[in-house]
Amino acid sequence: MGSRDEAGAWCLWLSLPEELREKALVFTDGLAAYEAIFAPGQHQVRRKKTNHPDRTPEQYPAATLRKVKYGKNLAFSKTWKNHWLAIRYFLYHYNLDKLTKNTSLF
């Protein structure tokens, strides 16, 4: 994802749209650089399970499998727009599922 220093944390934070930054809840492993960047109300330290973003890209092909066309080999959607929408659809439902399972966010 990037460097684990204060500059890397700033780059990550500033890469998010402003609307998202206002409402974001960030989970990190407690590195001092993160605590210096993220506001206390928006930052929660979790000592476990910070690796799930690393697994997420591996879930994209499996979750969007029905969106791809089959031929002699497995390929992406016929158009870039269809592929993008399939990934967006997956992310929406993936995040919605995570929200409903984590009642501490409500």
PDB file as gemmi writes it, atoms N, CA and C in Angstrom:
CRYST1    1.000    1.000    1.000  90.00  90.00  90.00 P 1                      
ATOM      1  N   MET A   1       0.823  -1.191   0.000  1.00  0.00           N  
ATOM      2  CA  MET A   1       0.000   0.000   0.000  1.00  0.00           C  
ATOM      3  C   MET A   1       0.866   1.253   0.000  1.00  0.00           C  
ATOM      4  N   GLY A   2       1.998   1.224   0.623  1.00  0.00           N  
ATOM      5  CA  GLY A   2       2.857   2.396   0.694  1.00  0.00           C  
ATOM      6  C   GLY A   2       3.760   2.299   1.900  1.00  0.00           C  
ATOM      7  N   SER A   3       4.506   3.356   2.116  1.00  0.00           N  
ATOM      8  CA  SER A   3       5.426   3.348   3.251  1.00  0.00           C  
ATOM      9  C   SER A   3       4.654   3.490   4.557  1.00  0.00           C  
ATOM     10  N   ARG A   4       5.257   3.026   5.616  1.00  0.00           N  
ATOM     11  CA  ARG A   4       4.595   3.052   6.922  1.00  0.00           C  
ATOM     12  C   ARG A   4       5.155   4.174   7.781  1.00  0.00           C  
ATOM     13  N   ASP A   5       5.415   5.316   7.161  1.00  0.00           N  
ATOM     14  CA  ASP A   5       5.887   6.467   7.914  1.00  0.00           C  
ATOM     15  C   ASP A   5       4.830   7.567   7.846  1.00  0.00           C  
ATOM     16  N   GLU A   6       5.131   8.697   8.463  1.00  0.00           N  
ATOM     17  CA  GLU A   6       4.154   9.776   8.527  1.00  0.00           C  
ATOM     18  C   GLU A   6       3.821  10.325   7.140  1.00  0.00           C  
ATOM     19  N   ALA A   7       4.821  10.421   6.271  1.00  0.00           N  
ATOM     20  CA  ALA A   7       4.585  10.922   4.912  1.00  0.00           C  
ATOM     21  C   ALA A   7       3.665   9.976   4.140  1.00  0.00           C  
ATOM     22  N   GLY A   8       3.870   8.679   4.297  1.00  0.00           N  
ATOM     23  CA  GLY A   8       3.011   7.702   3.639  1.00  0.00           C  
ATOM     24  C   GLY A   8       1.581   7.764   4.148  1.00  0.00           C  
ATOM     25  N   ALA A   9       1.429   7.975   5.447  1.00  0.00           N  
ATOM     26  CA  ALA A   9       0.089   8.094   6.029  1.00  0.00           C  
ATOM     27  C   ALA A   9      -0.616   9.343   5.503  1.00  0.00           C  
ATOM     28  N   TRP A  10       0.127  10.444   5.389  1.00  0.00           N  
ATOM     29  CA  TRP A  10      -0.454  11.680   4.839  1.00  0.00           C  
ATOM     30  C   TRP A  10      -0.889  11.472   3.400  1.00  0.00           C  
ATOM     31  N   CYS A  11      -0.047  10.824   2.602  1.00  0.00           N  
ATOM     32  CA  CYS A  11      -0.397  10.575   1.196  1.00  0.00           C  
ATOM     33  C   CYS A  11      -1.667   9.736   1.097  1.00  0.00           C  
ATOM     34  N   LEU A  12      -1.764   8.723   1.933  1.00  0.00           N  
ATOM     35  CA  LEU A  12      -2.962   7.892   1.937  1.00  0.00           C  
ATOM     36  C   LEU A  12      -4.187   8.714   2.325  1.00  0.00           C  
ATOM     37  N   TRP A  13      -4.076   9.485   3.381  1.00  0.00           N  
ATOM     38  CA  TRP A  13      -5.193  10.278   3.877  1.00  0.00           C  
ATOM     39  C   TRP A  13      -5.643  11.307   2.841  1.00  0.00           C  
ATOM     40  N   LEU A  14      -4.692  11.987   2.207  1.00  0.00           N  
ATOM     41  CA  LEU A  14      -5.029  13.020   1.229  1.00  0.00           C  
ATOM     42  C   LEU A  14      -5.518  12.440  -0.092  1.00  0.00           C  
ATOM     43  N   SER A  15      -5.258  11.161  -0.337  1.00  0.00           N  
ATOM     44  CA  SER A  15      -5.741  10.539  -1.567  1.00  0.00           C  
ATOM     45  C   SER A  15      -7.239  10.230  -1.498  1.00  0.00           C  
ATOM     46  N   LEU A  16      -7.803  10.257  -0.298  1.00  0.00           N  
ATOM     47  CA  LEU A  16      -9.235   9.997  -0.136  1.00  0.00           C  
ATOM     48  C   LEU A  16     -10.033  11.254  -0.446  1.00  0.00           C  
ATOM     49  N   PRO A  17     -11.223  11.123  -1.023  1.00  0.00           N  
ATOM     50  CA  PRO A  17     -12.074  12.291  -1.242  1.00  0.00           C  
ATOM     51  C   PRO A  17     -12.426  12.952   0.092  1.00  0.00           C  
ATOM     52  N   GLU A  18     -12.623  14.261   0.053  1.00  0.00           N  
ATOM     53  CA  GLU A  18     -12.875  15.014   1.284  1.00  0.00           C  
ATOM     54  C   GLU A  18     -14.117  14.510   2.024  1.00  0.00           C  
ATOM     55  N   GLU A  19     -15.162  14.145   1.272  1.00  0.00           N  
ATOM     56  CA  GLU A  19     -16.388  13.648   1.910  1.00  0.00           C  
ATOM     57  C   GLU A  19     -16.108  12.377   2.703  1.00  0.00           C  
ATOM     58  N   LEU A  20     -15.234  11.548   2.180  1.00  0.00           N  
ATOM     59  CA  LEU A  20     -14.884  10.309   2.865  1.00  0.00           C  
ATOM     60  C   LEU A  20     -14.010  10.584   4.080  1.00  0.00           C  
ATOM     61  N   ARG A  21     -13.093  11.546   3.952  1.00  0.00           N  
ATOM     62  CA  ARG A  21     -12.217  11.880   5.080  1.00  0.00           C  
ATOM     63  C   ARG A  21     -13.017  12.401   6.272  1.00  0.00           C  
ATOM     64  N   GLU A  22     -14.117  13.096   6.008  1.00  0.00           N  
ATOM     65  CA  GLU A  22     -14.929  13.638   7.097  1.00  0.00           C  
ATOM     66  C   GLU A  22     -15.609  12.531   7.899  1.00  0.00           C  
ATOM     67  N   LYS A  23     -15.932  11.416   7.244  1.00  0.00           N  
ATOM     68  CA  LYS A  23     -16.698  10.347   7.894  1.00  0.00           C  
ATOM     69  C   LYS A  23     -15.892   9.077   8.127  1.00  0.00           C  
ATOM     70  N   ALA A  24     -14.638   9.078   7.709  1.00  0.00           N  
ATOM     71  CA  ALA A  24     -13.838   7.853   7.740  1.00  0.00           C  
ATOM     72  C   ALA A  24     -13.563   7.375   9.159  1.00  0.00           C  
ATOM     73  N   LEU A  25     -13.549   6.082   9.312  1.00  0.00           N  
ATOM     74  CA  LEU A  25     -13.115   5.431  10.537  1.00  0.00           C  
ATOM     75  C   LEU A  25     -11.957   4.532  10.140  1.00  0.00           C  
ATOM     76  N   VAL A  26     -10.770   4.824  10.657  1.00  0.00           N  
ATOM     77  CA  VAL A  26      -9.543   4.161  10.224  1.00  0.00           C  
ATOM     78  C   VAL A  26      -9.077   3.193  11.301  1.00  0.00           C  
ATOM     79  N   PHE A  27      -8.834   1.950  10.910  1.00  0.00           N  
ATOM     80  CA  PHE A  27      -8.293   0.938  11.810  1.00  0.00           C  
ATOM     81  C   PHE A  27      -6.843   0.687  11.425  1.00  0.00           C  
ATOM     82  N   THR A  28      -5.928   0.824  12.385  1.00  0.00           N  
ATOM     83  CA  THR A  28      -4.508   0.581  12.119  1.00  0.00           C  
ATOM     84  C   THR A  28      -3.931  -0.305  13.213  1.00  0.00           C  
ATOM     85  N   ASP A  29      -2.655  -0.619  13.050  1.00  0.00           N  
ATOM     86  CA  ASP A  29      -1.977  -1.464  14.028  1.00  0.00           C  
ATOM     87  C   ASP A  29      -1.288  -0.662  15.126  1.00  0.00           C  
ATOM     88  N   GLY A  30      -1.559   0.634  15.218  1.00  0.00           N  
ATOM     89  CA  GLY A  30      -1.044   1.440  16.316  1.00  0.00           C  
ATOM     90  C   GLY A  30       0.312   2.062  16.072  1.00  0.00           C  
ATOM     91  N   LEU A  31       0.778   2.078  14.846  1.00  0.00           N  
ATOM     92  CA  LEU A  31       2.051   2.704  14.523  1.00  0.00           C  
ATOM     93  C   LEU A  31       1.969   4.195  14.848  1.00  0.00           C  
ATOM     94  N   ALA A  32       3.018   4.745  15.439  1.00  0.00           N  
ATOM     95  CA  ALA A  32       3.007   6.143  15.876  1.00  0.00           C  
ATOM     96  C   ALA A  32       2.726   7.103  14.724  1.00  0.00           C  
ATOM     97  N   ALA A  33       3.188   6.786  13.530  1.00  0.00           N  
ATOM     98  CA  ALA A  33       2.950   7.660  12.373  1.00  0.00           C  
ATOM     99  C   ALA A  33       1.457   7.800  12.097  1.00  0.00           C  
ATOM    100  N   TYR A  34       0.710   6.724  12.263  1.00  0.00           N  
ATOM    101  CA  TYR A  34      -0.728   6.777  12.024  1.00  0.00           C  
ATOM    102  C   TYR A  34      -1.430   7.595  13.097  1.00  0.00           C  
ATOM    103  N   GLU A  35      -1.004   7.437  14.322  1.00  0.00           N  
ATOM    104  CA  GLU A  35      -1.627   8.172  15.417  1.00  0.00           C  
ATOM    105  C   GLU A  35      -1.392   9.670  15.282  1.00  0.00           C  
ATOM    106  N   ALA A  36      -0.290  10.068  14.637  1.00  0.00           N  
ATOM    107  CA  ALA A  36       0.003  11.487  14.437  1.00  0.00           C  
ATOM    108  C   ALA A  36      -0.854  12.089  13.332  1.00  0.00           C  
ATOM    109  N   ILE A  37      -1.312  11.287  12.397  1.00  0.00           N  
ATOM    110  CA  ILE A  37      -2.044  11.789  11.234  1.00  0.00           C  
ATOM    111  C   ILE A  37      -3.555  11.778  11.449  1.00  0.00           C  
ATOM    112  N   PHE A  38      -4.079  10.672  11.912  1.00  0.00           N  
ATOM    113  CA  PHE A  38      -5.524  10.504  11.998  1.00  0.00           C  
ATOM    114  C   PHE A  38      -6.065  11.074  13.305  1.00  0.00           C  
ATOM    115  N   ALA A  39      -7.227  11.709  13.222  1.00  0.00           N  
ATOM    116  CA  ALA A  39      -7.865  12.295  14.402  1.00  0.00           C  
ATOM    117  C   ALA A  39      -8.261  11.188  15.379  1.00  0.00           C  
ATOM    118  N   PRO A  40      -8.186  11.457  16.689  1.00  0.00           N  
ATOM    119  CA  PRO A  40      -8.516  10.420  17.677  1.00  0.00           C  
ATOM    120  C   PRO A  40      -9.918   9.829  17.503  1.00  0.00           C  
ATOM    121  N   GLY A  41     -10.892  10.630  17.130  1.00  0.00           N  
ATOM    122  CA  GLY A  41     -12.244  10.122  16.940  1.00  0.00           C  
ATOM    123  C   GLY A  41     -12.409   9.269  15.699  1.00  0.00           C  
ATOM    124  N   GLN A  42     -11.479   9.394  14.768  1.00  0.00           N  
ATOM    125  CA  GLN A  42     -11.561   8.649  13.519  1.00  0.00           C  
ATOM    126  C   GLN A  42     -10.547   7.513  13.453  1.00  0.00           C  
ATOM    127  N   HIS A  43      -9.764   7.346  14.479  1.00  0.00           N  
ATOM    128  CA  HIS A  43      -8.692   6.351  14.463  1.00  0.00           C  
ATOM    129  C   HIS A  43      -8.878   5.365  15.600  1.00  0.00           C  
ATOM    130  N   GLN A  44      -8.863   4.091  15.261  1.00  0.00           N  
ATOM    131  CA  GLN A  44      -8.935   3.050  16.276  1.00  0.00           C  
ATOM    132  C   GLN A  44      -7.785   2.078  16.061  1.00  0.00           C  
ATOM    133  N   VAL A  45      -7.107   1.769  17.144  1.00  0.00           N  
ATOM    134  CA  VAL A  45      -5.984   0.841  17.082  1.00  0.00           C  
ATOM    135  C   VAL A  45      -6.510  -0.569  17.284  1.00  0.00           C  
ATOM    136  N   ARG A  46      -6.152  -1.447  16.375  1.00  0.00           N  
ATOM    137  CA  ARG A  46      -6.506  -2.858  16.474  1.00  0.00           C  
ATOM    138  C   ARG A  46      -5.220  -3.652  16.391  1.00  0.00           C  
ATOM    139  N   ARG A  47      -4.955  -4.431  17.380  1.00  0.00           N  
ATOM    140  CA  ARG A  47      -3.731  -5.230  17.391  1.00  0.00           C  
ATOM    141  C   ARG A  47      -3.853  -6.477  16.519  1.00  0.00           C  
ATOM    142  N   LYS A  48      -5.070  -6.845  16.188  1.00  0.00           N  
ATOM    143  CA  LYS A  48      -5.286  -8.046  15.384  1.00  0.00           C  
ATOM    144  C   LYS A  48      -6.104  -7.690  14.151  1.00  0.00           C  
ATOM    145  N   LYS A  49      -6.055  -8.551  13.181  1.00  0.00           N  
ATOM    146  CA  LYS A  49      -6.900  -8.493  11.988  1.00  0.00           C  
ATOM    147  C   LYS A  49      -6.723  -7.215  11.167  1.00  0.00           C  
ATOM    148  N   THR A  50      -5.511  -6.691  11.093  1.00  0.00           N  
ATOM    149  CA  THR A  50      -5.287  -5.563  10.190  1.00  0.00           C  
ATOM    150  C   THR A  50      -4.848  -6.053   8.821  1.00  0.00           C  
ATOM    151  N   ASN A  51      -4.776  -7.369   8.639  1.00  0.00           N  
ATOM    152  CA  ASN A  51      -4.318  -7.906   7.362  1.00  0.00           C  
ATOM    153  C   ASN A  51      -5.451  -8.168   6.382  1.00  0.00           C  
ATOM    154  N   HIS A  52      -6.710  -7.951   6.766  1.00  0.00           N  
ATOM    155  CA  HIS A  52      -7.783  -8.279   5.836  1.00  0.00           C  
ATOM    156  C   HIS A  52      -7.765  -7.447   4.560  1.00  0.00           C  
ATOM    157  N   PRO A  53      -7.257  -6.198   4.533  1.00  0.00           N  
ATOM    158  CA  PRO A  53      -7.142  -5.532   3.230  1.00  0.00           C  
ATOM    159  C   PRO A  53      -6.188  -6.258   2.285  1.00  0.00           C  
ATOM    160  N   ASP A  54      -5.208  -6.982   2.816  1.00  0.00           N  
ATOM    161  CA  ASP A  54      -4.284  -7.725   1.967  1.00  0.00           C  
ATOM    162  C   ASP A  54      -4.981  -8.885   1.268  1.00  0.00           C  
ATOM    163  N   ARG A  55      -5.991  -9.446   1.882  1.00  0.00           N  
ATOM    164  CA  ARG A  55      -6.704 -10.570   1.282  1.00  0.00           C  
ATOM    165  C   ARG A  55      -7.764 -10.108   0.293  1.00  0.00           C  
ATOM    166  N   THR A  56      -8.246  -8.897   0.433  1.00  0.00           N  
ATOM    167  CA  THR A  56      -9.354  -8.421  -0.380  1.00  0.00           C  
ATOM    168  C   THR A  56      -9.095  -8.509  -1.882  1.00  0.00           C  
ATOM    169  N   PRO A  57      -7.936  -8.068  -2.414  1.00  0.00           N  
ATOM    170  CA  PRO A  57      -7.737  -8.181  -3.866  1.00  0.00           C  
ATOM    171  C   PRO A  57      -7.833  -9.607  -4.390  1.00  0.00           C  
ATOM    172  N   GLU A  58      -7.529 -10.583  -3.558  1.00  0.00           N  
ATOM    173  CA  GLU A  58      -7.652 -11.972  -3.981  1.00  0.00           C  
ATOM    174  C   GLU A  58      -9.115 -12.391  -4.095  1.00  0.00           C  
ATOM    175  N   GLN A  59      -9.999 -11.653  -3.437  1.00  0.00           N  
ATOM    176  CA  GLN A  59     -11.418 -11.985  -3.488  1.00  0.00           C  
ATOM    177  C   GLN A  59     -12.098 -11.406  -4.723  1.00  0.00           C  
ATOM    178  N   TYR A  60     -11.521 -10.371  -5.334  1.00  0.00           N  
ATOM    179  CA  TYR A  60     -12.150  -9.738  -6.493  1.00  0.00           C  
ATOM    180  C   TYR A  60     -12.436 -10.716  -7.627  1.00  0.00           C  
ATOM    181  N   PRO A  61     -11.447 -11.485  -8.095  1.00  0.00           N  
ATOM    182  CA  PRO A  61     -11.751 -12.392  -9.213  1.00  0.00           C  
ATOM    183  C   PRO A  61     -12.837 -13.402  -8.870  1.00  0.00           C  
ATOM    184  N   ALA A  62     -12.786 -13.957  -7.668  1.00  0.00           N  
ATOM    185  CA  ALA A  62     -13.790 -14.948  -7.281  1.00  0.00           C  
ATOM    186  C   ALA A  62     -15.172 -14.318  -7.180  1.00  0.00           C  
ATOM    187  N   ALA A  63     -15.249 -13.122  -6.643  1.00  0.00           N  
ATOM    188  CA  ALA A  63     -16.544 -12.479  -6.447  1.00  0.00           C  
ATOM    189  C   ALA A  63     -17.124 -11.941  -7.746  1.00  0.00           C  
ATOM    190  N   THR A  64     -16.273 -11.567  -8.683  1.00  0.00           N  
ATOM    191  CA  THR A  64     -16.759 -11.016  -9.944  1.00  0.00           C  
ATOM    192  C   THR A  64     -16.705 -12.042 -11.068  1.00  0.00           C  
ATOM    193  N   LEU A  65     -16.539 -13.298 -10.720  1.00  0.00           N  
ATOM    194  CA  LEU A  65     -16.398 -14.353 -11.717  1.00  0.00           C  
ATOM    195  C   LEU A  65     -17.604 -14.424 -12.643  1.00  0.00           C  
ATOM    196  N   ARG A  66     -18.789 -14.243 -12.107  1.00  0.00           N  
ATOM    197  CA  ARG A  66     -19.973 -14.336 -12.957  1.00  0.00           C  
ATOM    198  C   ARG A  66     -20.071 -13.166 -13.929  1.00  0.00           C  
ATOM    199  N   LYS A  67     -19.256 -12.141 -13.718  1.00  0.00           N  
ATOM    200  CA  LYS A  67     -19.284 -10.974 -14.584  1.00  0.00           C  
ATOM    201  C   LYS A  67     -18.347 -11.097 -15.784  1.00  0.00           C  
ATOM    202  N   VAL A  68     -17.578 -12.145 -15.856  1.00  0.00           N  
ATOM    203  CA  VAL A  68     -16.613 -12.277 -16.944  1.00  0.00           C  
ATOM    204  C   VAL A  68     -17.161 -13.185 -18.030  1.00  0.00           C  
ATOM    205  N   LYS A  69     -16.612 -13.061 -19.228  1.00  0.00           N  
ATOM    206  CA  LYS A  69     -17.078 -13.913 -20.318  1.00  0.00           C  
ATOM    207  C   LYS A  69     -16.158 -15.116 -20.447  1.00  0.00           C  
ATOM    208  N   TYR A  70     -16.700 -16.204 -20.866  1.00  0.00           N  
ATOM    209  CA  TYR A  70     -15.930 -17.419 -21.069  1.00  0.00           C  
ATOM    210  C   TYR A  70     -15.749 -17.637 -22.567  1.00  0.00           C  
ATOM    211  N   GLY A  71     -14.630 -18.108 -22.933  1.00  0.00           N  
ATOM    212  CA  GLY A  71     -14.335 -18.472 -24.317  1.00  0.00           C  
ATOM    213  C   GLY A  71     -13.297 -19.561 -24.255  1.00  0.00           C  
ATOM    214  N   LYS A  72     -12.266 -19.412 -25.042  1.00  0.00           N  
ATOM    215  CA  LYS A  72     -11.163 -20.360 -24.958  1.00  0.00           C  
ATOM    216  C   LYS A  72     -10.419 -20.189 -23.645  1.00  0.00           C  
ATOM    217  N   ASN A  73     -10.433 -18.989 -23.140  1.00  0.00           N  
ATOM    218  CA  ASN A  73      -9.782 -18.724 -21.851  1.00  0.00           C  
ATOM    219  C   ASN A  73     -10.630 -17.732 -21.060  1.00  0.00           C  
ATOM    220  N   LEU A  74     -10.292 -17.582 -19.823  1.00  0.00           N  
ATOM    221  CA  LEU A  74     -11.009 -16.665 -18.950  1.00  0.00           C  
ATOM    222  C   LEU A  74     -10.528 -15.248 -19.229  1.00  0.00           C  
ATOM    223  N   ALA A  75     -11.434 -14.335 -19.446  1.00  0.00           N  
ATOM    224  CA  ALA A  75     -11.061 -12.957 -19.766  1.00  0.00           C  
ATOM    225  C   ALA A  75     -11.917 -12.000 -18.952  1.00  0.00           C  
ATOM    226  N   PHE A  76     -11.528 -10.744 -18.967  1.00  0.00           N  
ATOM    227  CA  PHE A  76     -12.317  -9.725 -18.292  1.00  0.00           C  
ATOM    228  C   PHE A  76     -13.604  -9.469 -19.062  1.00  0.00           C  
ATOM    229  N   SER A  77     -14.433  -8.623 -18.517  1.00  0.00           N  
ATOM    230  CA  SER A  77     -15.688  -8.278 -19.167  1.00  0.00           C  
ATOM    231  C   SER A  77     -15.427  -7.729 -20.565  1.00  0.00           C  
ATOM    232  N   LYS A  78     -16.465  -7.728 -21.362  1.00  0.00           N  
ATOM    233  CA  LYS A  78     -16.321  -7.296 -22.750  1.00  0.00           C  
ATOM    234  C   LYS A  78     -15.911  -5.831 -22.849  1.00  0.00           C  
ATOM    235  N   THR A  79     -16.423  -5.011 -21.975  1.00  0.00           N  
ATOM    236  CA  THR A  79     -16.044  -3.592 -21.965  1.00  0.00           C  
ATOM    237  C   THR A  79     -15.487  -3.236 -20.592  1.00  0.00           C  
ATOM    238  N   TRP A  80     -14.655  -2.200 -20.568  1.00  0.00           N  
ATOM    239  CA  TRP A  80     -14.069  -1.732 -19.315  1.00  0.00           C  
ATOM    240  C   TRP A  80     -15.168  -1.268 -18.361  1.00  0.00           C  
ATOM    241  N   LYS A  81     -16.212  -0.625 -18.894  1.00  0.00           N  
ATOM    242  CA  LYS A  81     -17.301  -0.127 -18.052  1.00  0.00           C  
ATOM    243  C   LYS A  81     -17.985  -1.277 -17.312  1.00  0.00           C  
ATOM    244  N   ASN A  82     -18.263  -2.368 -18.005  1.00  0.00           N  
ATOM    245  CA  ASN A  82     -18.902  -3.518 -17.356  1.00  0.00           C  
ATOM    246  C   ASN A  82     -18.020  -4.103 -16.263  1.00  0.00           C  
ATOM    247  N   HIS A  83     -16.731  -4.177 -16.544  1.00  0.00           N  
ATOM    248  CA  HIS A  83     -15.807  -4.714 -15.546  1.00  0.00           C  
ATOM    249  C   HIS A  83     -15.752  -3.801 -14.325  1.00  0.00           C  
ATOM    250  N   TRP A  84     -15.651  -2.511 -14.557  1.00  0.00           N  
ATOM    251  CA  TRP A  84     -15.608  -1.537 -13.466  1.00  0.00           C  
ATOM    252  C   TRP A  84     -16.885  -1.618 -12.623  1.00  0.00           C  
ATOM    253  N   LEU A  85     -18.028  -1.717 -13.277  1.00  0.00           N  
ATOM    254  CA  LEU A  85     -19.291  -1.806 -12.542  1.00  0.00           C  
ATOM    255  C   LEU A  85     -19.380  -3.095 -11.733  1.00  0.00           C  
ATOM    256  N   ALA A  86     -18.851  -4.186 -12.256  1.00  0.00           N  
ATOM    257  CA  ALA A  86     -18.856  -5.449 -11.515  1.00  0.00           C  
ATOM    258  C   ALA A  86     -18.011  -5.338 -10.257  1.00  0.00           C  
ATOM    259  N   ILE A  87     -16.845  -4.717 -10.373  1.00  0.00           N  
ATOM    260  CA  ILE A  87     -15.982  -4.540  -9.201  1.00  0.00           C  
ATOM    261  C   ILE A  87     -16.633  -3.595  -8.204  1.00  0.00           C  
ATOM    262  N   ARG A  88     -17.241  -2.531  -8.690  1.00  0.00           N  
ATOM    263  CA  ARG A  88     -17.919  -1.574  -7.812  1.00  0.00           C  
ATOM    264  C   ARG A  88     -19.085  -2.239  -7.068  1.00  0.00           C  
ATOM    265  N   TYR A  89     -19.833  -3.050  -7.785  1.00  0.00           N  
ATOM    266  CA  TYR A  89     -20.943  -3.791  -7.186  1.00  0.00           C  
ATOM    267  C   TYR A  89     -20.438  -4.708  -6.074  1.00  0.00           C  
ATOM    268  N   PHE A  90     -19.340  -5.410  -6.354  1.00  0.00           N  
ATOM    269  CA  PHE A  90     -18.751  -6.287  -5.348  1.00  0.00           C  
ATOM    270  C   PHE A  90     -18.317  -5.494  -4.121  1.00  0.00           C  
ATOM    271  N   LEU A  91     -17.610  -4.378  -4.318  1.00  0.00           N  
ATOM    272  CA  LEU A  91     -17.126  -3.586  -3.190  1.00  0.00           C  
ATOM    273  C   LEU A  91     -18.272  -3.038  -2.348  1.00  0.00           C  
ATOM    274  N   TYR A  92     -19.338  -2.606  -3.009  1.00  0.00           N  
ATOM    275  CA  TYR A  92     -20.504  -2.097  -2.286  1.00  0.00           C  
ATOM    276  C   TYR A  92     -21.069  -3.175  -1.363  1.00  0.00           C  
ATOM    277  N   HIS A  93     -21.285  -4.354  -1.900  1.00  0.00           N  
ATOM    278  CA  HIS A  93     -21.867  -5.424  -1.088  1.00  0.00           C  
ATOM    279  C   HIS A  93     -20.883  -5.976  -0.061  1.00  0.00           C  
ATOM    280  N   TYR A  94     -19.615  -6.001  -0.385  1.00  0.00           N  
ATOM    281  CA  TYR A  94     -18.593  -6.446   0.568  1.00  0.00           C  
ATOM    282  C   TYR A  94     -18.569  -5.512   1.778  1.00  0.00           C  
ATOM    283  N   ASN A  95     -18.561  -4.203   1.525  1.00  0.00           N  
ATOM    284  CA  ASN A  95     -18.533  -3.232   2.615  1.00  0.00           C  
ATOM    285  C   ASN A  95     -19.839  -3.220   3.396  1.00  0.00           C  
ATOM    286  N   LEU A  96     -20.956  -3.377   2.707  1.00  0.00           N  
ATOM    287  CA  LEU A  96     -22.244  -3.444   3.392  1.00  0.00           C  
ATOM    288  C   LEU A  96     -22.297  -4.655   4.315  1.00  0.00           C  
ATOM    289  N   ASP A  97     -21.792  -5.778   3.863  1.00  0.00           N  
ATOM    290  CA  ASP A  97     -21.740  -6.985   4.681  1.00  0.00           C  
ATOM    291  C   ASP A  97     -20.868  -6.766   5.914  1.00  0.00           C  
ATOM    292  N   LYS A  98     -19.715  -6.114   5.734  1.00  0.00           N  
ATOM    293  CA  LYS A  98     -18.824  -5.835   6.861  1.00  0.00           C  
ATOM    294  C   LYS A  98     -19.487  -4.892   7.857  1.00  0.00           C  
ATOM    295  N   LEU A  99     -20.221  -3.900   7.356  1.00  0.00           N  
ATOM    296  CA  LEU A  99     -20.904  -2.963   8.244  1.00  0.00           C  
ATOM    297  C   LEU A  99     -21.976  -3.649   9.078  1.00  0.00           C  
ATOM    298  N   THR A 100     -22.755  -4.516   8.457  1.00  0.00           N  
ATOM    299  CA  THR A 100     -23.842  -5.165   9.191  1.00  0.00           C  
ATOM    300  C   THR A 100     -23.319  -6.154  10.225  1.00  0.00           C  
ATOM    301  N   LYS A 101     -22.115  -6.692  10.001  1.00  0.00           N  
ATOM    302  CA  LYS A 101     -21.540  -7.623  10.975  1.00  0.00           C  
ATOM    303  C   LYS A 101     -20.827  -6.906  12.111  1.00  0.00           C  
ATOM    304  N   ASN A 102     -20.456  -5.645  11.911  1.00  0.00           N  
ATOM    305  CA  ASN A 102     -19.748  -4.882  12.934  1.00  0.00           C  
ATOM    306  C   ASN A 102     -20.709  -3.861  13.528  1.00  0.00           C  
ATOM    307  N   THR A 103     -21.456  -4.257  14.523  1.00  0.00           N  
ATOM    308  CA  THR A 103     -22.471  -3.384  15.112  1.00  0.00           C  
ATOM    309  C   THR A 103     -21.872  -2.234  15.906  1.00  0.00           C  
ATOM    310  N   SER A 104     -20.567  -2.260  16.183  1.00  0.00           N  
ATOM    311  CA  SER A 104     -19.957  -1.168  16.940  1.00  0.00           C  
ATOM    312  C   SER A 104     -19.877   0.110  16.119  1.00  0.00           C  
ATOM    313  N   LEU A 105     -20.110   0.024  14.803  1.00  0.00           N  
ATOM    314  CA  LEU A 105     -20.048   1.209  13.954  1.00  0.00           C  
ATOM    315  C   LEU A 105     -21.360   1.973  13.940  1.00  0.00           C  
ATOM    316  N   PHE A 106     -22.425   1.410  14.491  1.00  0.00           N  
ATOM    317  CA  PHE A 106     -23.725   2.077  14.465  1.00  0.00           C  
ATOM    318  C   PHE A 106     -23.960   2.860  15.722  1.00  0.00           C  
TER     319      PHE A 106                                                      
END                                                                             
